[in-house]
């Protein structure tokens, strides 16, 4: 689904579920989600008829207050569901959270074919980012993808790479497309316990400045207010740069990569402003 399609005509529930399946399959194709790792959520700032596909309702207390989302819906994958299986049976893997006034509670709508006990264990981080971005920017749509790209995650195990400046200097130099697709670069967070309040807060702050952040020794979260596939694209570009960097490490650091002047020339050609040039 293109950005133009998203803004000209709001997608149907069927289209959104298909897009989540496509995104989940692609994350698995690039080896960025083993078994039940990884999760996806979409914020939808318009009314949708959910009852036919998600007729089972239960009241839940939200892990973080989300008043900016009141009256609207977040689609989220369930804990332990494999992203590669979404496309075959999205109702088994996804729940719809309709946020109540005040943002403290919600109705969780699911299918009778639901195969998860609760939403993803990182739902607090997803919900907090949706709340922050919608409150600050007035979005009507946002996609979030948590993945575990192996080369990028590996680099975060090396102390010399574990800063935003060092990581961007190393991985934005391998493709001309990188500075165009990731102009704000990748925000690097220190290791924090998955699902913790600490990670939630750092993730929200990081995604204010960047469209993808790296949770050191864990994985990434990327966002897009255009489409879920665009959020996956950010993972692909970051992981490709990390793969080149890994190959160069294995070869003894022999490759040049793009120079800062070459990256700046690409950015100028495409009208890109970036702190990394």
PDB file of C-alpha atoms in Angstrom:
ATOM      1  CA  UNK A   1       0.000   0.000   0.000  1.00  0.00           C
ATOM      2  CA  UNK A   2       1.535   3.262  -1.110  1.00  0.00           C
ATOM      3  CA  UNK A   3       1.598   6.517   0.834  1.00  0.00           C
ATOM      4  CA  UNK A   4      -0.676   8.044  -1.810  1.00  0.00           C
ATOM      5  CA  UNK A   5      -3.242   5.254  -1.392  1.00  0.00           C
ATOM      6  CA  UNK A   6      -3.158   5.584   2.375  1.00  0.00           C
ATOM      7  CA  UNK A   7      -3.828   9.316   2.358  1.00  0.00           C
ATOM      8  CA  UNK A   8      -6.324   9.441  -0.517  1.00  0.00           C
ATOM      9  CA  UNK A   9      -8.493   6.564   0.705  1.00  0.00           C
ATOM     10  CA  UNK A  10      -8.418   5.095   4.153  1.00  0.00           C
ATOM     11  CA  UNK A  11      -7.657   1.375   3.955  1.00  0.00           C
ATOM     12  CA  UNK A  12     -10.207  -1.215   4.959  1.00  0.00           C
ATOM     13  CA  UNK A  13      -9.641  -3.657   7.793  1.00  0.00           C
ATOM     14  CA  UNK A  14      -8.973  -6.400   5.244  1.00  0.00           C
ATOM     15  CA  UNK A  15      -6.283  -4.272   3.565  1.00  0.00           C
ATOM     16  CA  UNK A  16      -4.668  -3.467   6.895  1.00  0.00           C
ATOM     17  CA  UNK A  17      -4.530  -7.109   7.952  1.00  0.00           C
ATOM     18  CA  UNK A  18      -3.060  -8.073   4.590  1.00  0.00           C
ATOM     19  CA  UNK A  19      -0.396  -5.360   4.952  1.00  0.00           C
ATOM     20  CA  UNK A  20       0.523  -6.665   8.421  1.00  0.00           C
ATOM     21  CA  UNK A  21       0.882 -10.146   6.934  1.00  0.00           C
ATOM     22  CA  UNK A  22       3.120  -8.868   4.148  1.00  0.00           C
ATOM     23  CA  UNK A  23       5.236  -6.944   6.667  1.00  0.00           C
ATOM     24  CA  UNK A  24       5.555  -9.926   8.986  1.00  0.00           C
ATOM     25  CA  UNK A  25       6.579 -12.211   6.140  1.00  0.00           C
ATOM     26  CA  UNK A  26       9.239  -9.764   4.952  1.00  0.00           C
ATOM     27  CA  UNK A  27      10.717  -9.385   8.434  1.00  0.00           C
ATOM     28  CA  UNK A  28      11.074 -13.168   8.559  1.00  0.00           C
ATOM     29  CA  UNK A  29      12.542 -13.330   5.050  1.00  0.00           C
ATOM     30  CA  UNK A  30      15.452 -11.143   6.176  1.00  0.00           C
ATOM     31  CA  UNK A  31      15.958 -13.335   9.278  1.00  0.00           C
ATOM     32  CA  UNK A  32      14.884 -10.548  11.616  1.00  0.00           C
ATOM     33  CA  UNK A  33      12.318 -12.569  13.566  1.00  0.00           C
ATOM     34  CA  UNK A  34      13.075 -16.020  14.888  1.00  0.00           C
ATOM     35  CA  UNK A  35      10.169 -18.140  16.198  1.00  0.00           C
ATOM     36  CA  UNK A  36       7.786 -15.829  18.087  1.00  0.00           C
ATOM     37  CA  UNK A  37      10.144 -12.841  18.215  1.00  0.00           C
ATOM     38  CA  UNK A  38       9.102  -9.493  16.794  1.00  0.00           C
ATOM     39  CA  UNK A  39       5.777  -7.674  16.847  1.00  0.00           C
ATOM     40  CA  UNK A  40       3.712  -5.191  14.848  1.00  0.00           C
ATOM     41  CA  UNK A  41       1.090  -2.606  15.743  1.00  0.00           C
ATOM     42  CA  UNK A  42      -0.965  -0.060  13.797  1.00  0.00           C
ATOM     43  CA  UNK A  43      -2.762   2.994  15.174  1.00  0.00           C
ATOM     44  CA  UNK A  44      -5.950   3.836  13.259  1.00  0.00           C
ATOM     45  CA  UNK A  45      -7.485   7.239  13.857  1.00  0.00           C
ATOM     46  CA  UNK A  46     -10.772   6.526  12.103  1.00  0.00           C
ATOM     47  CA  UNK A  47     -13.784   4.293  12.653  1.00  0.00           C
ATOM     48  CA  UNK A  48     -13.606   0.686  11.487  1.00  0.00           C
ATOM     49  CA  UNK A  49     -16.171  -2.090  11.541  1.00  0.00           C
ATOM     50  CA  UNK A  50     -14.345  -4.703  13.603  1.00  0.00           C
ATOM     51  CA  UNK A  51     -17.227  -6.859  14.711  1.00  0.00           C
ATOM     52  CA  UNK A  52     -17.318  -9.333  11.831  1.00  0.00           C
ATOM     53  CA  UNK A  53     -13.673 -10.398  12.093  1.00  0.00           C
ATOM     54  CA  UNK A  54     -13.117  -9.652  15.800  1.00  0.00           C
ATOM     55  CA  UNK A  55     -16.439 -10.387  17.558  1.00  0.00           C
ATOM     56  CA  UNK A  56     -15.094 -11.469  20.981  1.00  0.00           C
ATOM     57  CA  UNK A  57     -14.835  -8.546  23.410  1.00  0.00           C
ATOM     58  CA  UNK A  58     -13.171  -8.168  26.792  1.00  0.00           C
ATOM     59  CA  UNK A  59     -12.289  -5.137  28.894  1.00  0.00           C
ATOM     60  CA  UNK A  60      -8.609  -4.546  29.638  1.00  0.00           C
ATOM     61  CA  UNK A  61      -6.537  -2.038  31.583  1.00  0.00           C
ATOM     62  CA  UNK A  62      -3.944  -0.436  29.344  1.00  0.00           C
ATOM     63  CA  UNK A  63      -0.268  -0.754  30.386  1.00  0.00           C
ATOM     64  CA  UNK A  64       0.231   3.004  29.929  1.00  0.00           C
ATOM     65  CA  UNK A  65      -2.345   5.805  29.735  1.00  0.00           C
ATOM     66  CA  UNK A  66      -3.202   6.699  26.126  1.00  0.00           C
ATOM     67  CA  UNK A  67      -5.729   9.571  26.217  1.00  0.00           C
ATOM     68  CA  UNK A  68      -4.734  10.839  22.755  1.00  0.00           C
ATOM     69  CA  UNK A  69      -5.915   7.510  21.299  1.00  0.00           C
ATOM     70  CA  UNK A  70      -9.349   7.598  22.951  1.00  0.00           C
ATOM     71  CA  UNK A  71     -12.146   6.446  20.654  1.00  0.00           C
ATOM     72  CA  UNK A  72      -9.716   4.908  18.197  1.00  0.00           C
ATOM     73  CA  UNK A  73      -8.099   1.559  17.556  1.00  0.00           C
ATOM     74  CA  UNK A  74      -4.689  -0.106  17.776  1.00  0.00           C
ATOM     75  CA  UNK A  75      -4.178  -3.397  15.950  1.00  0.00           C
ATOM     76  CA  UNK A  76      -1.462  -5.450  17.635  1.00  0.00           C
ATOM     77  CA  UNK A  77       0.072  -8.871  17.296  1.00  0.00           C
ATOM     78  CA  UNK A  78      -0.330 -11.299  20.167  1.00  0.00           C
ATOM     79  CA  UNK A  79       2.429 -12.575  22.413  1.00  0.00           C
ATOM     80  CA  UNK A  80       4.279 -15.555  20.978  1.00  0.00           C
ATOM     81  CA  UNK A  81       2.682 -15.421  17.544  1.00  0.00           C
ATOM     82  CA  UNK A  82       5.067 -15.949  14.642  1.00  0.00           C
ATOM     83  CA  UNK A  83       5.188 -13.001  12.254  1.00  0.00           C
ATOM     84  CA  UNK A  84       5.494 -15.352   9.294  1.00  0.00           C
ATOM     85  CA  UNK A  85       2.070 -16.821  10.092  1.00  0.00           C
ATOM     86  CA  UNK A  86       0.098 -13.559  10.084  1.00  0.00           C
ATOM     87  CA  UNK A  87      -0.533 -13.652   6.340  1.00  0.00           C
ATOM     88  CA  UNK A  88      -2.122 -17.115   6.522  1.00  0.00           C
ATOM     89  CA  UNK A  89      -4.504 -16.385   9.408  1.00  0.00           C
ATOM     90  CA  UNK A  90      -4.359 -12.795  10.687  1.00  0.00           C
ATOM     91  CA  UNK A  91      -7.267 -13.247  13.089  1.00  0.00           C
ATOM     92  CA  UNK A  92      -5.318 -15.925  14.964  1.00  0.00           C
ATOM     93  CA  UNK A  93      -2.407 -13.539  15.580  1.00  0.00           C
ATOM     94  CA  UNK A  94      -3.899 -10.037  15.933  1.00  0.00           C
ATOM     95  CA  UNK A  95      -6.126  -8.250  18.416  1.00  0.00           C
ATOM     96  CA  UNK A  96      -7.909  -4.906  18.047  1.00  0.00           C
ATOM     97  CA  UNK A  97      -7.697  -2.525  21.020  1.00  0.00           C
ATOM     98  CA  UNK A  98     -10.388   0.152  21.086  1.00  0.00           C
ATOM     99  CA  UNK A  99      -9.296   2.800  23.602  1.00  0.00           C
ATOM    100  CA  UNK A 100     -11.895   4.175  26.029  1.00  0.00           C
ATOM    101  CA  UNK A 101     -12.334   7.869  26.909  1.00  0.00           C
ATOM    102  CA  UNK A 102      -9.566   8.944  29.265  1.00  0.00           C
ATOM    103  CA  UNK A 103      -7.149   6.375  27.857  1.00  0.00           C
ATOM    104  CA  UNK A 104      -6.879   4.184  30.953  1.00  0.00           C
ATOM    105  CA  UNK A 105      -8.906   1.209  29.732  1.00  0.00           C
ATOM    106  CA  UNK A 106      -9.885  -0.364  26.437  1.00  0.00           C
ATOM    107  CA  UNK A 107     -11.935  -3.094  24.815  1.00  0.00           C
ATOM    108  CA  UNK A 108      -9.839  -5.877  23.334  1.00  0.00           C
ATOM    109  CA  UNK A 109     -11.598  -7.380  20.324  1.00  0.00           C
ATOM    110  CA  UNK A 110     -10.406 -10.746  19.061  1.00  0.00           C
ATOM    111  CA  UNK A 111     -11.443 -13.637  16.852  1.00  0.00           C
ATOM    112  CA  UNK A 112     -12.736 -17.008  18.046  1.00  0.00           C
ATOM    113  CA  UNK A 113      -9.609 -18.339  16.302  1.00  0.00           C
ATOM    114  CA  UNK A 114      -7.333 -16.276  18.589  1.00  0.00           C
ATOM    115  CA  UNK A 115      -4.143 -18.183  19.440  1.00  0.00           C
ATOM    116  CA  UNK A 116      -2.601 -15.924  22.086  1.00  0.00           C
ATOM    117  CA  UNK A 117      -3.392 -15.278  25.723  1.00  0.00           C
ATOM    118  CA  UNK A 118      -2.353 -11.631  25.728  1.00  0.00           C
ATOM    119  CA  UNK A 119      -0.991  -8.972  23.434  1.00  0.00           C
ATOM    120  CA  UNK A 120       2.740  -8.756  22.782  1.00  0.00           C
ATOM    121  CA  UNK A 121       4.862  -8.338  25.901  1.00  0.00           C
ATOM    122  CA  UNK A 122       6.149  -5.087  24.388  1.00  0.00           C
ATOM    123  CA  UNK A 123       2.654  -3.622  23.955  1.00  0.00           C
ATOM    124  CA  UNK A 124       3.572  -0.977  26.538  1.00  0.00           C
ATOM    125  CA  UNK A 125       6.339   0.339  24.250  1.00  0.00           C
ATOM    126  CA  UNK A 126       4.051   0.255  21.209  1.00  0.00           C
ATOM    127  CA  UNK A 127       1.217   2.017  22.991  1.00  0.00           C
ATOM    128  CA  UNK A 128       3.493   4.666  24.519  1.00  0.00           C
ATOM    129  CA  UNK A 129       4.953   5.566  21.110  1.00  0.00           C
ATOM    130  CA  UNK A 130       1.487   5.755  19.518  1.00  0.00           C
ATOM    131  CA  UNK A 131       0.293   7.987  22.383  1.00  0.00           C
ATOM    132  CA  UNK A 132       3.349  10.245  22.121  1.00  0.00           C
ATOM    133  CA  UNK A 133       3.326  10.634  18.345  1.00  0.00           C
ATOM    134  CA  UNK A 134      -0.452  11.119  18.051  1.00  0.00           C
ATOM    135  CA  UNK A 135      -0.462  13.621  20.918  1.00  0.00           C
ATOM    136  CA  UNK A 136       2.480  15.593  19.539  1.00  0.00           C
ATOM    137  CA  UNK A 137       1.799  15.358  15.797  1.00  0.00           C
ATOM    138  CA  UNK A 138      -1.926  14.694  15.413  1.00  0.00           C
ATOM    139  CA  UNK A 139      -1.418  11.546  13.334  1.00  0.00           C
ATOM    140  CA  UNK A 140      -4.346   9.539  11.969  1.00  0.00           C
ATOM    141  CA  UNK A 141      -2.149   6.512  11.218  1.00  0.00           C
ATOM    142  CA  UNK A 142       1.084   5.041  12.504  1.00  0.00           C
ATOM    143  CA  UNK A 143       2.797   1.678  12.076  1.00  0.00           C
ATOM    144  CA  UNK A 144       5.364   0.283  14.496  1.00  0.00           C
ATOM    145  CA  UNK A 145       7.534  -2.775  13.874  1.00  0.00           C
ATOM    146  CA  UNK A 146       9.795  -4.477  16.404  1.00  0.00           C
ATOM    147  CA  UNK A 147      12.300  -6.828  14.776  1.00  0.00           C
ATOM    148  CA  UNK A 148      15.577  -8.531  15.615  1.00  0.00           C
ATOM    149  CA  UNK A 149      17.858  -8.036  12.584  1.00  0.00           C
ATOM    150  CA  UNK A 150      20.936 -10.164  13.281  1.00  0.00           C
ATOM    151  CA  UNK A 151      23.811  -8.049  11.908  1.00  0.00           C
ATOM    152  CA  UNK A 152      22.571  -4.809  13.428  1.00  0.00           C
ATOM    153  CA  UNK A 153      21.951  -6.512  16.759  1.00  0.00           C
ATOM    154  CA  UNK A 154      25.380  -8.151  16.604  1.00  0.00           C
ATOM    155  CA  UNK A 155      27.107  -4.789  16.145  1.00  0.00           C
ATOM    156  CA  UNK A 156      25.375  -3.519  19.281  1.00  0.00           C
ATOM    157  CA  UNK A 157      27.237  -6.193  21.246  1.00  0.00           C
ATOM    158  CA  UNK A 158      30.507  -4.373  20.363  1.00  0.00           C
ATOM    159  CA  UNK A 159      31.151  -1.463  22.718  1.00  0.00           C
ATOM    160  CA  UNK A 160      32.760   0.721  20.023  1.00  0.00           C
ATOM    161  CA  UNK A 161      29.506   0.660  18.018  1.00  0.00           C
ATOM    162  CA  UNK A 162      27.120   1.182  20.906  1.00  0.00           C
ATOM    163  CA  UNK A 163      26.424   4.876  20.458  1.00  0.00           C
ATOM    164  CA  UNK A 164      24.229   6.737  18.019  1.00  0.00           C
ATOM    165  CA  UNK A 165      27.160   8.654  16.515  1.00  0.00           C
ATOM    166  CA  UNK A 166      29.394   5.614  16.054  1.00  0.00           C
ATOM    167  CA  UNK A 167      26.671   3.400  14.613  1.00  0.00           C
ATOM    168  CA  UNK A 168      25.535   5.948  12.040  1.00  0.00           C
ATOM    169  CA  UNK A 169      29.086   6.764  10.992  1.00  0.00           C
ATOM    170  CA  UNK A 170      29.686   3.078  10.293  1.00  0.00           C
ATOM    171  CA  UNK A 171      26.488   1.866   8.662  1.00  0.00           C
ATOM    172  CA  UNK A 172      25.303   4.858   6.608  1.00  0.00           C
ATOM    173  CA  UNK A 173      28.465   4.663   4.494  1.00  0.00           C
ATOM    174  CA  UNK A 174      27.703   1.494   2.557  1.00  0.00           C
ATOM    175  CA  UNK A 175      24.874   2.467   0.185  1.00  0.00           C
ATOM    176  CA  UNK A 176      23.893   5.775  -1.450  1.00  0.00           C
ATOM    177  CA  UNK A 177      20.263   4.913  -0.630  1.00  0.00           C
ATOM    178  CA  UNK A 178      20.949   4.784   3.116  1.00  0.00           C
ATOM    179  CA  UNK A 179      21.091   8.545   3.733  1.00  0.00           C
ATOM    180  CA  UNK A 180      17.961   9.014   1.600  1.00  0.00           C
ATOM    181  CA  UNK A 181      15.968   6.339   3.392  1.00  0.00           C
ATOM    182  CA  UNK A 182      17.328   6.985   6.903  1.00  0.00           C
ATOM    183  CA  UNK A 183      18.074  10.727   6.959  1.00  0.00           C
ATOM    184  CA  UNK A 184      17.707  10.945  10.744  1.00  0.00           C
ATOM    185  CA  UNK A 185      19.857   7.856  11.140  1.00  0.00           C
ATOM    186  CA  UNK A 186      19.422   5.161  13.755  1.00  0.00           C
ATOM    187  CA  UNK A 187      19.063   5.987  17.421  1.00  0.00           C
ATOM    188  CA  UNK A 188      21.035   3.624  19.658  1.00  0.00           C
ATOM    189  CA  UNK A 189      19.729   2.779  23.134  1.00  0.00           C
ATOM    190  CA  UNK A 190      21.678   0.936  25.805  1.00  0.00           C
ATOM    191  CA  UNK A 191      20.537  -2.530  26.816  1.00  0.00           C
ATOM    192  CA  UNK A 192      17.383  -2.462  28.930  1.00  0.00           C
ATOM    193  CA  UNK A 193      15.106  -5.258  30.116  1.00  0.00           C
ATOM    194  CA  UNK A 194      12.513  -6.106  27.422  1.00  0.00           C
ATOM    195  CA  UNK A 195       9.068  -4.838  28.328  1.00  0.00           C
ATOM    196  CA  UNK A 196      10.404  -2.620  31.129  1.00  0.00           C
ATOM    197  CA  UNK A 197       9.277   0.919  31.925  1.00  0.00           C
ATOM    198  CA  UNK A 198      12.870   2.040  31.377  1.00  0.00           C
ATOM    199  CA  UNK A 199      12.924   0.702  27.819  1.00  0.00           C
ATOM    200  CA  UNK A 200       9.472   2.105  27.146  1.00  0.00           C
ATOM    201  CA  UNK A 201      10.542   5.648  28.124  1.00  0.00           C
ATOM    202  CA  UNK A 202      13.842   5.511  26.218  1.00  0.00           C
ATOM    203  CA  UNK A 203      12.095   4.102  23.153  1.00  0.00           C
ATOM    204  CA  UNK A 204       9.544   6.921  23.104  1.00  0.00           C
ATOM    205  CA  UNK A 205      12.306   9.535  23.361  1.00  0.00           C
ATOM    206  CA  UNK A 206      14.410   7.838  20.692  1.00  0.00           C
ATOM    207  CA  UNK A 207      11.545   7.635  18.204  1.00  0.00           C
ATOM    208  CA  UNK A 208      10.919  11.358  18.555  1.00  0.00           C
ATOM    209  CA  UNK A 209      14.329  11.989  16.969  1.00  0.00           C
ATOM    210  CA  UNK A 210      14.643   8.939  14.712  1.00  0.00           C
ATOM    211  CA  UNK A 211      12.376   6.710  12.637  1.00  0.00           C
ATOM    212  CA  UNK A 212      14.226   3.615  13.803  1.00  0.00           C
ATOM    213  CA  UNK A 213      15.950   2.885  17.087  1.00  0.00           C
ATOM    214  CA  UNK A 214      18.236   0.025  18.059  1.00  0.00           C
ATOM    215  CA  UNK A 215      17.640  -1.629  21.401  1.00  0.00           C
ATOM    216  CA  UNK A 216      21.206  -2.742  22.104  1.00  0.00           C
ATOM    217  CA  UNK A 217      21.713  -6.510  22.346  1.00  0.00           C
ATOM    218  CA  UNK A 218      18.039  -7.030  21.453  1.00  0.00           C
ATOM    219  CA  UNK A 219      16.603  -5.578  18.235  1.00  0.00           C
ATOM    220  CA  UNK A 220      14.941  -2.545  16.663  1.00  0.00           C
ATOM    221  CA  UNK A 221      11.714  -0.592  16.622  1.00  0.00           C
ATOM    222  CA  UNK A 222      10.841   1.407  13.537  1.00  0.00           C
ATOM    223  CA  UNK A 223       7.894   3.654  12.793  1.00  0.00           C
ATOM    224  CA  UNK A 224       6.085   5.108   9.802  1.00  0.00           C
ATOM    225  CA  UNK A 225       3.011   7.290   9.433  1.00  0.00           C
ATOM    226  CA  UNK A 226       2.655   6.143   5.812  1.00  0.00           C
ATOM    227  CA  UNK A 227       2.492   2.330   5.878  1.00  0.00           C
ATOM    228  CA  UNK A 228       3.692  -0.718   7.773  1.00  0.00           C
ATOM    229  CA  UNK A 229       5.812  -1.762   4.796  1.00  0.00           C
ATOM    230  CA  UNK A 230       7.650   1.574   5.030  1.00  0.00           C
ATOM    231  CA  UNK A 231       8.477   0.788   8.658  1.00  0.00           C
ATOM    232  CA  UNK A 232       9.869  -2.568   7.474  1.00  0.00           C
ATOM    233  CA  UNK A 233      11.900  -0.770   4.789  1.00  0.00           C
ATOM    234  CA  UNK A 234      13.735   1.110   7.521  1.00  0.00           C
ATOM    235  CA  UNK A 235      14.718  -2.192   9.126  1.00  0.00           C
ATOM    236  CA  UNK A 236      15.961  -3.503   5.770  1.00  0.00           C
ATOM    237  CA  UNK A 237      18.121  -0.480   5.045  1.00  0.00           C
ATOM    238  CA  UNK A 238      19.615  -0.432   8.539  1.00  0.00           C
ATOM    239  CA  UNK A 239      20.249  -4.175   8.500  1.00  0.00           C
ATOM    240  CA  UNK A 240      21.845  -4.029   5.028  1.00  0.00           C
ATOM    241  CA  UNK A 241      24.279  -1.364   6.224  1.00  0.00           C
ATOM    242  CA  UNK A 242      25.066  -3.484   9.268  1.00  0.00           C
ATOM    243  CA  UNK A 243      25.654  -6.531   7.071  1.00  0.00           C
ATOM    244  CA  UNK A 244      28.178  -4.623   4.949  1.00  0.00           C
ATOM    245  CA  UNK A 245      29.876  -3.457   8.133  1.00  0.00           C
ATOM    246  CA  UNK A 246      29.989  -7.019   9.448  1.00  0.00           C
ATOM    247  CA  UNK A 247      31.508  -8.240   6.174  1.00  0.00           C
ATOM    248  CA  UNK A 248      34.105  -5.488   6.345  1.00  0.00           C
ATOM    249  CA  UNK A 249      35.004  -6.444   9.917  1.00  0.00           C
ATOM    250  CA  UNK A 250      35.441 -10.047   8.803  1.00  0.00           C
ATOM    251  CA  UNK A 251      37.692  -8.893   5.946  1.00  0.00           C
ATOM    252  CA  UNK A 252      39.890  -6.861   8.267  1.00  0.00           C
ATOM    253  CA  UNK A 253      38.402  -3.431   7.524  1.00  0.00           C
ATOM    254  CA  UNK A 254      39.707  -3.229   3.957  1.00  0.00           C
ATOM    255  CA  UNK A 255      36.736  -1.543   2.240  1.00  0.00           C
ATOM    256  CA  UNK A 256      36.461   2.219   1.848  1.00  0.00           C
ATOM    257  CA  UNK A 257      32.723   2.746   1.942  1.00  0.00           C
ATOM    258  CA  UNK A 258      31.290   6.067   0.849  1.00  0.00           C
ATOM    259  CA  UNK A 259      33.188   9.126   2.030  1.00  0.00           C
ATOM    260  CA  UNK A 260      31.410  11.840   3.981  1.00  0.00           C
ATOM    261  CA  UNK A 261      31.676  14.081   0.909  1.00  0.00           C
ATOM    262  CA  UNK A 262      30.051  11.415  -1.266  1.00  0.00           C
ATOM    263  CA  UNK A 263      27.221  10.932   1.232  1.00  0.00           C
ATOM    264  CA  UNK A 264      26.725  14.719   1.354  1.00  0.00           C
ATOM    265  CA  UNK A 265      26.593  14.869  -2.453  1.00  0.00           C
ATOM    266  CA  UNK A 266      23.886  12.188  -2.548  1.00  0.00           C
ATOM    267  CA  UNK A 267      21.910  14.027   0.120  1.00  0.00           C
ATOM    268  CA  UNK A 268      22.187  17.324  -1.792  1.00  0.00           C
ATOM    269  CA  UNK A 269      21.014  15.670  -5.007  1.00  0.00           C
ATOM    270  CA  UNK A 270      17.868  14.353  -3.313  1.00  0.00           C
ATOM    271  CA  UNK A 271      17.221  17.362  -1.088  1.00  0.00           C
ATOM    272  CA  UNK A 272      17.931  15.437   2.117  1.00  0.00           C
ATOM    273  CA  UNK A 273      18.769  17.196   5.368  1.00  0.00           C
ATOM    274  CA  UNK A 274      20.599  15.017   7.856  1.00  0.00           C
ATOM    275  CA  UNK A 275      22.780  15.449  10.937  1.00  0.00           C
ATOM    276  CA  UNK A 276      25.068  12.700   9.581  1.00  0.00           C
ATOM    277  CA  UNK A 277      26.586  14.626   6.657  1.00  0.00           C
TER     278      UNK A 277
END
